[in-house]
Amino acid sequence: MWSTARDIADGDTVIVWLTRDFLQPLTVTAGKDFNSKFGNYRHSDFIGLPFGSKVGSRTGKGFIHVLRPTPELWTLALPHRTQILYVADIALVVAYLDIRRGSRVVEAGWFPSTVSLALVGRIAGIHSWATGTGSGSFSHSVARTIGPSGRLWSYEFHEARAKKASEEFARHGMSDFVTLTHQNVCKDGFNLTDEADSVFLDLPAPWDAVPHAKQALRKDRTTRICCFSPCMEQVLRTVSALNDAGFSDITMYETLVHQHDVSQVPVLPPISEVAEKLKKAEGIREVKRQRQIAAGQRTHEPHGEKRKRGEGDDDGVEEGAPGSAELESGKRLKTGDEAPSTLAETVSVVPTTAPAAVSKISVSKVVPEVRGHTSYLTFATLLPPLPASALEDAKQEPDQTS
Ligand code: SAM
């Protein structure tokens, strides 16, 4: 796809990393300038540098990084013409549609290991297709996965988008194995019969395309389809269409992003150590109490008098005494104190045998709010039809149920 050379050459695509949230694709063209709020650069400054280099601005203020494109970076940097798929969804689709590099031998156990090489060759060429192309985010990831020995047929009915995506695919060296057709697939189908291993539909009315998808899928092996729809009503219509077309194993997924808040907290002593200290403190208090009683008896002063004046109203533990255990908040844990519930929660994520030298440890808390809903992913399987002989055998077998 993109250049695999070490150094950037004239005409290469690079991803300019300005900030974590601001990435921009750039075709390096000698003679052109690149200006941003992070300074001014000449494209010729980038030529000959290794991909990934940090480049200082000509004006002396600011710097950028020029990165080798990957599908993941392309997804973050691409010019948006539509809503796009992001890596969390793409990864799930690629995995569950069983899309893989065309040149790799399939290891799944559905065929015997003694299978002839001819058959291995046949199944090794992974053919997938996707629709609609949109901004090409999904297409780039699939293109990398299938490689030049695979094949991706992509469809887009919006003319300008189809043209733009076609140009990008050519520039990124994908044209040999990615075919983009400007066509309304719900109306005109895919012009393919028994050719694709998997189908991915990202369009508003996938149910209209499901019968065409069935025609395009191979019938000599198990194949898969995935429909990407943002709302439940669309999912339900798609599920009905998949059922009607004879797909099975229909399952819907949603990928959501769980945020984790990671923070550093002081390591608490193991609970056995705290218990030991509390026991000691209890012992010290008891000794003090006994001493007070003895002293009171000696002076004949009634014990109650002393208590009224507040003397000896000692709970037995001085600040910093060995019987106290320091808490995260700086409060001291004393005999009879219950561990606060927040402490208990924290303890549950701190290893009980933290090394003595470690004074702080990282803990993570899941933020209850879940973000990241993009769409629902409905997957289904199309099994190859049973051979005629198997159907005949089934007919001749006596009915066990009667
Ligand atoms: N998956 C793409 C990506 O990751 O960049 C985004 C796809 S975008 C949400 C949906 C695209 O499907 C739009 O560009 C739209 O023009 C196209 N489309 C919608 N209905 C179509 C149809 N019946 N035939 C072909 N393309 C269609």
Short mmCIF file of C-alpha atoms and ligand atoms in Angstrom, two decimals:
data_model
loop_
_atom_site.label_atom_id
_atom_site.label_comp_id
_atom_site.label_asym_id
_atom_site.label_seq_id
_atom_site.Cartn_x
_atom_site.Cartn_y
_atom_site.Cartn_z
CA MET A 1 0.00 0.00 0.00
CA TRP A 2 2.11 2.91 1.25
CA SER A 3 5.88 3.26 0.92
CA THR A 4 7.84 0.69 2.91
CA ALA A 5 11.17 2.50 2.33
CA ARG A 6 13.04 3.84 5.32
CA ASP A 7 13.17 7.39 4.05
CA ILE A 8 10.52 9.78 2.75
CA ALA A 9 10.63 10.37 -1.01
CA ASP A 10 9.03 12.96 -3.25
CA GLY A 11 5.40 11.89 -3.92
CA ASP A 12 5.03 9.81 -0.72
CA THR A 13 2.01 10.16 1.54
CA VAL A 14 2.94 11.05 5.13
CA ILE A 15 0.78 11.68 8.17
CA VAL A 16 1.72 14.97 9.80
CA TRP A 17 1.30 14.63 13.56
CA LEU A 18 0.65 18.11 14.93
CA THR A 19 -1.00 17.15 18.24
CA ARG A 20 -2.63 14.02 19.63
CA ASP A 21 -5.99 15.24 18.23
CA PHE A 22 -4.75 16.95 15.11
CA LEU A 23 -3.29 14.78 12.38
CA GLN A 24 -3.19 15.61 8.72
CA PRO A 25 -2.36 13.57 5.59
CA LEU A 26 0.09 15.13 3.17
CA THR A 27 1.45 14.15 -0.24
CA VAL A 28 5.06 15.27 -0.20
CA THR A 29 5.68 17.44 -3.26
CA ALA A 30 9.04 19.15 -3.73
CA GLY A 31 8.54 22.89 -4.18
CA LYS A 32 5.42 23.09 -2.01
CA ASP A 33 5.12 24.53 1.50
CA PHE A 34 3.31 23.23 4.56
CA ASN A 35 2.10 25.97 6.90
CA SER A 36 0.35 25.41 10.21
CA LYS A 37 0.01 27.05 13.59
CA PHE A 38 3.03 24.95 14.55
CA GLY A 39 5.26 26.72 12.04
CA ASN A 40 6.29 26.79 8.40
CA TYR A 41 7.92 23.94 6.53
CA ARG A 42 9.02 23.12 2.98
CA HIS A 43 8.05 19.70 1.68
CA SER A 44 11.65 19.37 0.50
CA ASP A 45 12.65 19.50 4.22
CA PHE A 46 10.94 16.11 4.63
CA ILE A 47 12.51 14.38 1.60
CA GLY A 48 15.30 12.03 2.66
CA LEU A 49 14.31 12.00 6.34
CA PRO A 50 13.35 8.66 7.90
CA PHE A 51 9.58 8.22 8.40
CA GLY A 52 8.75 9.19 11.98
CA SER A 53 11.18 12.12 12.12
CA LYS A 54 10.60 15.19 14.22
CA VAL A 55 11.03 18.29 12.06
CA GLY A 56 11.60 21.79 13.43
CA SER A 57 9.85 24.76 11.87
CA ARG A 58 11.77 27.08 9.54
CA THR A 59 10.55 30.02 11.61
CA GLY A 60 12.08 28.44 14.69
CA LYS A 61 8.76 28.10 16.49
CA GLY A 62 7.19 24.68 16.88
CA PHE A 63 7.80 21.27 15.36
CA ILE A 64 5.86 18.41 13.78
CA HIS A 65 6.37 14.68 13.24
CA VAL A 66 6.13 13.14 9.78
CA LEU A 67 4.83 9.57 10.14
CA ARG A 68 4.50 6.59 7.83
CA PRO A 69 0.78 6.08 7.14
CA THR A 70 -0.99 3.05 8.58
CA PRO A 71 -4.73 2.33 8.28
CA GLU A 72 -5.13 3.37 11.93
CA LEU A 73 -3.42 6.73 11.35
CA TRP A 74 -5.30 7.15 8.07
CA THR A 75 -8.60 6.71 9.94
CA LEU A 76 -7.56 9.49 12.35
CA ALA A 77 -6.27 11.85 9.66
CA LEU A 78 -8.38 11.24 6.53
CA PRO A 79 -10.48 13.95 4.94
CA HIS A 80 -14.05 13.22 6.09
CA ARG A 81 -16.62 13.01 3.33
CA THR A 82 -19.03 10.96 5.44
CA GLN A 83 -19.25 9.43 8.89
CA ILE A 84 -16.57 6.79 9.15
CA LEU A 85 -15.76 3.58 10.96
CA TYR A 86 -13.15 3.78 13.73
CA VAL A 87 -10.67 1.12 14.77
CA ALA A 88 -12.76 -0.47 17.56
CA ASP A 89 -15.54 -1.35 15.11
CA ILE A 90 -13.17 -2.12 12.24
CA ALA A 91 -11.23 -4.60 14.38
CA LEU A 92 -14.41 -6.44 15.37
CA VAL A 93 -15.70 -6.58 11.80
CA VAL A 94 -12.40 -7.82 10.39
CA ALA A 95 -12.14 -10.50 13.07
CA TYR A 96 -15.77 -11.70 12.97
CA LEU A 97 -15.93 -11.72 9.20
CA ASP A 98 -12.82 -13.83 9.31
CA ILE A 99 -10.99 -11.51 6.92
CA ARG A 100 -7.31 -12.35 6.63
CA ARG A 101 -4.32 -11.93 4.40
CA GLY A 102 -4.84 -13.63 1.08
CA SER A 103 -1.52 -15.40 1.07
CA ARG A 104 -1.99 -17.12 4.44
CA VAL A 105 -3.22 -20.66 4.66
CA VAL A 106 -6.43 -20.97 6.62
CA GLU A 107 -5.99 -22.86 9.86
CA ALA A 108 -9.62 -23.20 10.84
CA GLY A 109 -10.65 -26.81 11.38
CA TRP A 110 -13.43 -27.03 8.84
CA PHE A 111 -11.34 -28.86 6.24
CA PRO A 112 -9.07 -31.88 6.82
CA SER A 113 -5.35 -31.24 7.06
CA THR A 114 -4.77 -33.61 4.15
CA VAL A 115 -6.65 -31.23 1.89
CA SER A 116 -5.05 -30.87 -1.52
CA LEU A 117 -2.89 -27.84 -2.27
CA ALA A 118 -5.30 -26.81 -4.96
CA LEU A 119 -8.01 -26.39 -2.35
CA VAL A 120 -5.68 -24.48 -0.02
CA GLY A 121 -4.89 -22.13 -2.91
CA ARG A 122 -8.58 -21.60 -3.54
CA ILE A 123 -9.48 -20.70 0.02
CA ALA A 124 -6.31 -18.69 0.59
CA GLY A 125 -7.37 -15.94 -1.79
CA ILE A 126 -9.67 -14.02 0.52
CA HIS A 127 -12.26 -12.05 -1.39
CA SER A 128 -14.27 -9.53 0.54
CA TRP A 129 -16.35 -6.64 -0.43
CA ALA A 130 -17.70 -3.61 1.28
CA THR A 131 -20.28 -0.95 0.60
CA GLY A 132 -20.55 2.00 0.64
CA THR A 133 -17.06 3.25 0.39
CA GLY A 134 -17.80 6.60 2.06
CA SER A 135 -14.47 8.10 3.18
CA GLY A 136 -12.59 4.85 2.72
CA SER A 137 -11.67 4.38 6.39
CA PHE A 138 -12.84 0.76 6.51
CA SER A 139 -11.51 0.06 2.99
CA HIS A 140 -7.92 0.94 3.97
CA SER A 141 -7.91 -1.44 6.94
CA VAL A 142 -9.37 -4.27 4.90
CA ALA A 143 -6.91 -3.61 2.07
CA ARG A 144 -3.99 -4.00 4.49
CA THR A 145 -5.43 -7.20 5.96
CA ILE A 146 -6.15 -8.97 2.67
CA GLY A 147 -2.98 -7.76 0.91
CA PRO A 148 -2.43 -7.88 -2.86
CA SER A 149 -3.46 -11.55 -3.10
CA GLY A 150 -6.92 -10.70 -1.79
CA ARG A 151 -9.59 -8.69 -3.40
CA LEU A 152 -11.88 -5.90 -2.20
CA TRP A 153 -14.87 -4.80 -4.19
CA SER A 154 -16.17 -1.47 -2.90
CA TYR A 155 -19.36 0.31 -4.00
CA GLU A 156 -20.42 3.95 -3.67
CA PHE A 157 -23.44 5.60 -5.28
CA HIS A 158 -22.38 9.20 -4.60
CA GLU A 159 -20.38 10.18 -7.68
CA ALA A 160 -18.03 12.75 -6.14
CA ARG A 161 -17.24 10.45 -3.18
CA ALA A 162 -16.62 7.53 -5.52
CA LYS A 163 -14.20 9.64 -7.59
CA LYS A 164 -12.29 10.92 -4.55
CA ALA A 165 -11.99 7.47 -3.03
CA SER A 166 -10.83 6.04 -6.36
CA GLU A 167 -8.06 8.64 -6.55
CA GLU A 168 -6.97 7.88 -2.99
CA PHE A 169 -6.91 4.13 -3.59
CA ALA A 170 -4.71 4.71 -6.67
CA ARG A 171 -2.37 7.05 -4.79
CA HIS A 172 -2.04 4.54 -1.97
CA GLY A 173 -1.15 1.66 -4.28
CA MET A 174 -4.40 -0.26 -3.70
CA SER A 175 -5.84 -0.21 -7.22
CA ASP A 176 -4.55 -3.65 -8.18
CA PHE A 177 -6.71 -5.42 -5.63
CA VAL A 178 -9.37 -2.86 -4.65
CA THR A 179 -12.10 -2.19 -7.21
CA LEU A 180 -14.40 0.75 -6.66
CA THR A 181 -17.70 0.79 -8.56
CA HIS A 182 -20.01 3.78 -8.72
CA GLN A 183 -23.35 2.01 -8.28
CA ASN A 184 -26.52 1.88 -6.20
CA VAL A 185 -26.26 -1.57 -4.71
CA CYS A 186 -29.79 -1.64 -3.27
CA LYS A 187 -31.19 -1.20 -6.77
CA ASP A 188 -28.57 -2.73 -9.05
CA GLY A 189 -26.81 -5.25 -6.83
CA PHE A 190 -23.11 -6.07 -7.07
CA ASN A 191 -22.63 -7.74 -10.49
CA LEU A 192 -21.04 -10.68 -8.67
CA THR A 193 -22.20 -14.26 -8.36
CA ASP A 194 -20.67 -16.78 -5.92
CA GLU A 195 -17.43 -14.79 -5.58
CA ALA A 196 -17.15 -13.17 -2.13
CA ASP A 197 -16.15 -14.76 1.19
CA SER A 198 -17.64 -11.97 3.24
CA VAL A 199 -19.80 -8.90 2.87
CA PHE A 200 -19.86 -5.71 4.89
CA LEU A 201 -22.77 -3.28 4.45
CA ASP A 202 -22.55 0.27 5.79
CA LEU A 203 -25.50 2.05 4.19
CA PRO A 204 -28.88 3.30 5.34
CA ALA A 205 -31.03 0.44 4.02
CA PRO A 206 -28.94 -2.74 4.20
CA TRP A 207 -32.06 -4.95 4.10
CA ASP A 208 -32.55 -3.97 0.44
CA ALA A 209 -29.03 -5.15 -0.37
CA VAL A 210 -29.22 -8.47 1.53
CA PRO A 211 -30.65 -10.57 -1.38
CA HIS A 212 -27.95 -9.14 -3.69
CA ALA A 213 -25.35 -9.95 -1.03
CA LYS A 214 -26.53 -13.54 -0.95
CA GLN A 215 -26.05 -13.78 -4.71
CA ALA A 216 -22.49 -12.41 -4.46
CA LEU A 217 -21.40 -14.78 -1.65
CA ARG A 218 -19.72 -18.09 -2.46
CA LYS A 219 -21.85 -21.19 -2.03
CA ASP A 220 -19.01 -23.73 -1.78
CA ARG A 221 -18.06 -22.71 1.76
CA THR A 222 -19.43 -20.94 4.81
CA THR A 223 -19.48 -17.19 4.30
CA ARG A 224 -20.30 -14.22 6.56
CA ILE A 225 -22.06 -10.90 6.35
CA CYS A 226 -22.02 -7.85 8.66
CA CYS A 227 -24.45 -4.93 8.54
CA PHE A 228 -23.56 -1.69 10.34
CA SER A 229 -26.65 0.27 11.43
CA PRO A 230 -26.98 3.11 13.93
CA CYS A 231 -30.47 2.36 15.28
CA MET A 232 -32.44 -0.63 16.52
CA GLU A 233 -35.27 -0.26 13.99
CA GLN A 234 -32.73 -0.71 11.19
CA VAL A 235 -31.24 -3.70 12.98
CA LEU A 236 -34.67 -5.36 13.26
CA ARG A 237 -35.43 -4.87 9.55
CA THR A 238 -31.99 -6.22 8.66
CA VAL A 239 -32.46 -9.28 10.89
CA SER A 240 -35.80 -10.03 9.15
CA ALA A 241 -34.17 -9.69 5.72
CA LEU A 242 -31.29 -11.97 6.78
CA ASN A 243 -33.74 -14.58 8.09
CA ASP A 244 -35.79 -14.41 4.90
CA ALA A 245 -32.67 -14.85 2.77
CA GLY A 246 -31.66 -18.01 4.69
CA PHE A 247 -28.79 -16.62 6.80
CA SER A 248 -28.30 -18.21 10.21
CA ASP A 249 -26.40 -17.55 13.45
CA ILE A 250 -27.59 -13.93 13.44
CA THR A 251 -25.91 -12.03 16.28
CA MET A 252 -25.72 -8.36 17.06
CA TYR A 253 -22.84 -6.58 18.82
CA GLU A 254 -22.10 -3.06 19.91
CA THR A 255 -18.60 -1.80 20.60
CA LEU A 256 -18.45 0.73 23.41
CA VAL A 257 -15.54 2.58 24.91
CA HIS A 258 -15.09 2.21 28.67
CA GLN A 259 -12.91 4.94 30.09
CA HIS A 260 -10.60 4.10 32.97
CA ASP A 261 -9.39 6.79 35.36
CA VAL A 262 -5.90 5.82 36.43
CA SER A 263 -4.39 7.41 39.51
CA GLN A 264 -1.57 6.83 41.97
CA VAL A 265 -2.41 6.03 45.58
CA PRO A 266 -0.15 5.27 48.53
CA VAL A 267 0.37 1.60 49.22
CA LEU A 268 -1.53 0.54 52.33
CA PRO A 269 0.03 -1.96 54.69
CA PRO A 270 -1.38 -5.47 54.46
CA ILE A 271 -4.43 -5.98 56.69
CA SER A 272 -2.53 -8.51 58.87
CA GLU A 273 0.04 -5.81 59.69
CA VAL A 274 -2.71 -3.34 60.63
CA ALA A 275 -4.38 -5.98 62.83
CA GLU A 276 -1.06 -6.67 64.55
CA LYS A 277 -0.59 -2.96 65.29
CA LEU A 278 -4.12 -2.67 66.64
CA LYS A 279 -3.51 -5.61 68.92
CA LYS A 280 -0.37 -3.94 70.28
CA ALA A 281 -2.26 -0.67 70.82
CA GLU A 282 -4.93 -2.54 72.76
CA GLY A 283 -2.21 -4.04 74.95
CA ILE A 284 -0.64 -0.61 75.65
CA ARG A 285 -4.03 0.81 76.58
CA GLU A 286 -4.74 -2.01 78.96
CA VAL A 287 -1.38 -1.52 80.69
CA LYS A 288 -2.07 2.24 81.04
CA ARG A 289 -5.52 1.55 82.44
CA GLN A 290 -4.09 -0.83 85.02
CA ARG A 291 -1.46 1.78 85.98
CA GLN A 292 -4.13 4.46 86.40
CA ILE A 293 -6.20 2.21 88.61
CA ALA A 294 -3.15 1.43 90.72
CA ALA A 295 -2.22 5.15 90.98
CA GLY A 296 -5.81 6.08 91.88
CA GLN A 297 -5.85 3.53 94.61
CA ARG A 298 -2.57 4.89 95.96
CA THR A 299 -3.78 8.55 96.20
CA HIS A 300 -7.32 7.47 97.22
CA GLU A 301 -8.61 9.87 94.68
CA PRO A 302 -11.87 8.66 93.29
CA HIS A 303 -11.38 7.61 89.68
CA GLY A 304 -14.42 9.65 88.57
CA GLU A 305 -12.78 12.94 89.71
CA LYS A 306 -9.88 12.52 87.36
CA ARG A 307 -12.17 11.77 84.46
CA LYS A 308 -14.15 14.97 85.14
CA ARG A 309 -10.98 17.05 84.78
CA GLY A 310 -10.17 15.27 81.55
CA GLU A 311 -6.88 13.92 82.82
CA GLY A 312 -6.21 10.36 81.93
CA ASP A 313 -8.96 10.54 79.34
CA ASP A 314 -6.50 8.93 77.10
CA ASP A 315 -7.63 6.52 74.52
CA GLY A 316 -4.30 4.90 74.92
CA VAL A 317 -2.66 5.76 71.67
CA GLU A 318 -0.44 8.73 71.07
CA GLU A 319 -0.02 10.23 67.64
CA GLY A 320 2.47 8.15 65.79
CA ALA A 321 2.45 5.45 68.44
CA PRO A 322 3.12 1.98 67.16
CA GLY A 323 -0.50 1.05 67.69
CA SER A 324 -1.81 3.45 65.05
CA ALA A 325 -2.01 2.82 61.37
CA GLU A 326 -1.76 5.71 58.95
CA LEU A 327 -4.48 6.00 56.38
CA GLU A 328 -4.33 7.51 52.90
CA SER A 329 -6.18 10.63 54.12
CA GLY A 330 -3.70 11.20 56.94
CA LYS A 331 -6.27 10.05 59.54
CA ARG A 332 -5.09 7.44 61.96
CA LEU A 333 -6.77 4.10 62.33
CA LYS A 334 -7.32 3.30 65.99
CA THR A 335 -8.63 0.40 67.99
CA GLY A 336 -12.23 -0.22 67.17
CA ASP A 337 -12.21 1.96 64.07
CA GLU A 338 -13.93 0.47 61.04
CA ALA A 339 -12.02 0.75 57.78
CA PRO A 340 -13.85 3.39 55.73
CA SER A 341 -15.68 1.97 52.75
CA THR A 342 -13.55 3.98 50.29
CA LEU A 343 -10.51 2.39 51.85
CA ALA A 344 -12.03 -1.05 51.38
CA GLU A 345 -12.66 -0.30 47.72
CA THR A 346 -9.13 0.92 47.22
CA VAL A 347 -7.68 -2.10 48.98
CA SER A 348 -9.53 -4.38 46.60
CA VAL A 349 -7.41 -3.19 43.70
CA VAL A 350 -4.11 -2.97 45.56
CA PRO A 351 -2.12 -6.21 45.58
CA THR A 352 -2.02 -7.61 49.15
CA THR A 353 1.67 -8.35 48.91
CA ALA A 354 2.93 -4.99 47.68
CA PRO A 355 6.72 -4.84 47.96
CA ALA A 356 7.82 -2.79 50.95
CA ALA A 357 9.90 -0.43 48.78
CA VAL A 358 6.89 0.63 46.69
CA SER A 359 5.19 3.61 48.29
CA LYS A 360 2.63 4.31 45.54
CA ILE A 361 0.70 2.13 43.20
CA SER A 362 -1.48 2.78 40.14
CA VAL A 363 -5.14 1.96 40.46
CA SER A 364 -7.82 2.33 37.85
CA LYS A 365 -11.47 3.15 38.29
CA VAL A 366 -13.97 2.52 35.49
CA VAL A 367 -15.88 5.70 34.68
CA PRO A 368 -19.56 4.64 34.77
CA GLU A 369 -20.51 6.73 31.73
CA VAL A 370 -20.02 4.65 28.58
CA ARG A 371 -19.36 6.52 25.37
CA GLY A 372 -18.60 5.49 21.87
CA HIS A 373 -21.88 4.26 20.41
CA THR A 374 -21.45 4.42 16.69
CA SER A 375 -23.61 1.65 15.31
CA TYR A 376 -24.84 -1.87 15.93
CA LEU A 377 -23.01 -4.63 14.13
CA THR A 378 -25.25 -7.46 12.95
CA PHE A 379 -23.36 -10.55 11.85
CA ALA A 380 -24.82 -13.61 10.10
CA THR A 381 -23.59 -16.78 8.45
CA LEU A 382 -24.55 -18.28 5.12
CA LEU A 383 -24.01 -22.03 5.08
CA PRO A 384 -23.32 -23.79 1.78
CA PRO A 385 -26.39 -25.64 0.49
CA LEU A 386 -26.50 -29.35 1.31
CA PRO A 387 -25.44 -31.54 -1.64
CA ALA A 388 -28.34 -33.22 -3.50
CA SER A 389 -27.17 -36.67 -2.31
CA ALA A 390 -27.47 -35.61 1.34
CA LEU A 391 -31.01 -34.38 0.73
CA GLU A 392 -31.87 -37.73 -0.93
CA ASP A 393 -30.42 -39.66 2.05
CA ALA A 394 -32.42 -37.51 4.45
CA LYS A 395 -35.61 -38.24 2.52
CA GLN A 396 -35.01 -42.00 2.61
CA GLU A 397 -34.21 -42.17 6.33
CA PRO A 398 -37.18 -43.39 8.39
CA ASP A 399 -38.86 -40.62 10.32
CA GLN A 400 -37.64 -41.05 13.93
CA THR A 401 -40.25 -38.72 15.35
CA SER A 402 -43.35 -40.75 14.41
N1 SAM B 1 -17.67 2.73 5.91
C1 SAM B 1 -17.27 4.00 5.37
C2 SAM B 1 -15.99 4.47 6.02
O1 SAM B 1 -15.53 3.82 6.99
O2 SAM B 1 -15.41 5.46 5.60
C3 SAM B 1 -18.35 5.04 5.55
C4 SAM B 1 -19.60 4.73 4.80
S1 SAM B 1 -20.74 6.06 4.77
C5 SAM B 1 -21.40 6.03 6.34
C6 SAM B 1 -22.04 5.37 3.80
C7 SAM B 1 -21.79 5.55 2.32
O3 SAM B 1 -22.68 4.68 1.63
C8 SAM B 1 -22.08 6.95 1.84
O4 SAM B 1 -20.95 7.49 1.21
C9 SAM B 1 -23.23 6.78 0.88
O5 SAM B 1 -23.13 7.63 -0.25
C10 SAM B 1 -23.10 5.32 0.47
N2 SAM B 1 -24.36 4.67 0.08
C11 SAM B 1 -25.56 4.79 0.68
N3 SAM B 1 -26.49 4.03 0.06
C12 SAM B 1 -25.85 3.41 -0.95
C13 SAM B 1 -26.26 2.51 -1.96
N4 SAM B 1 -27.52 2.10 -2.03
N5 SAM B 1 -25.34 2.05 -2.85
C14 SAM B 1 -24.05 2.47 -2.77
N6 SAM B 1 -23.61 3.34 -1.85
C15 SAM B 1 -24.49 3.80 -0.94
#
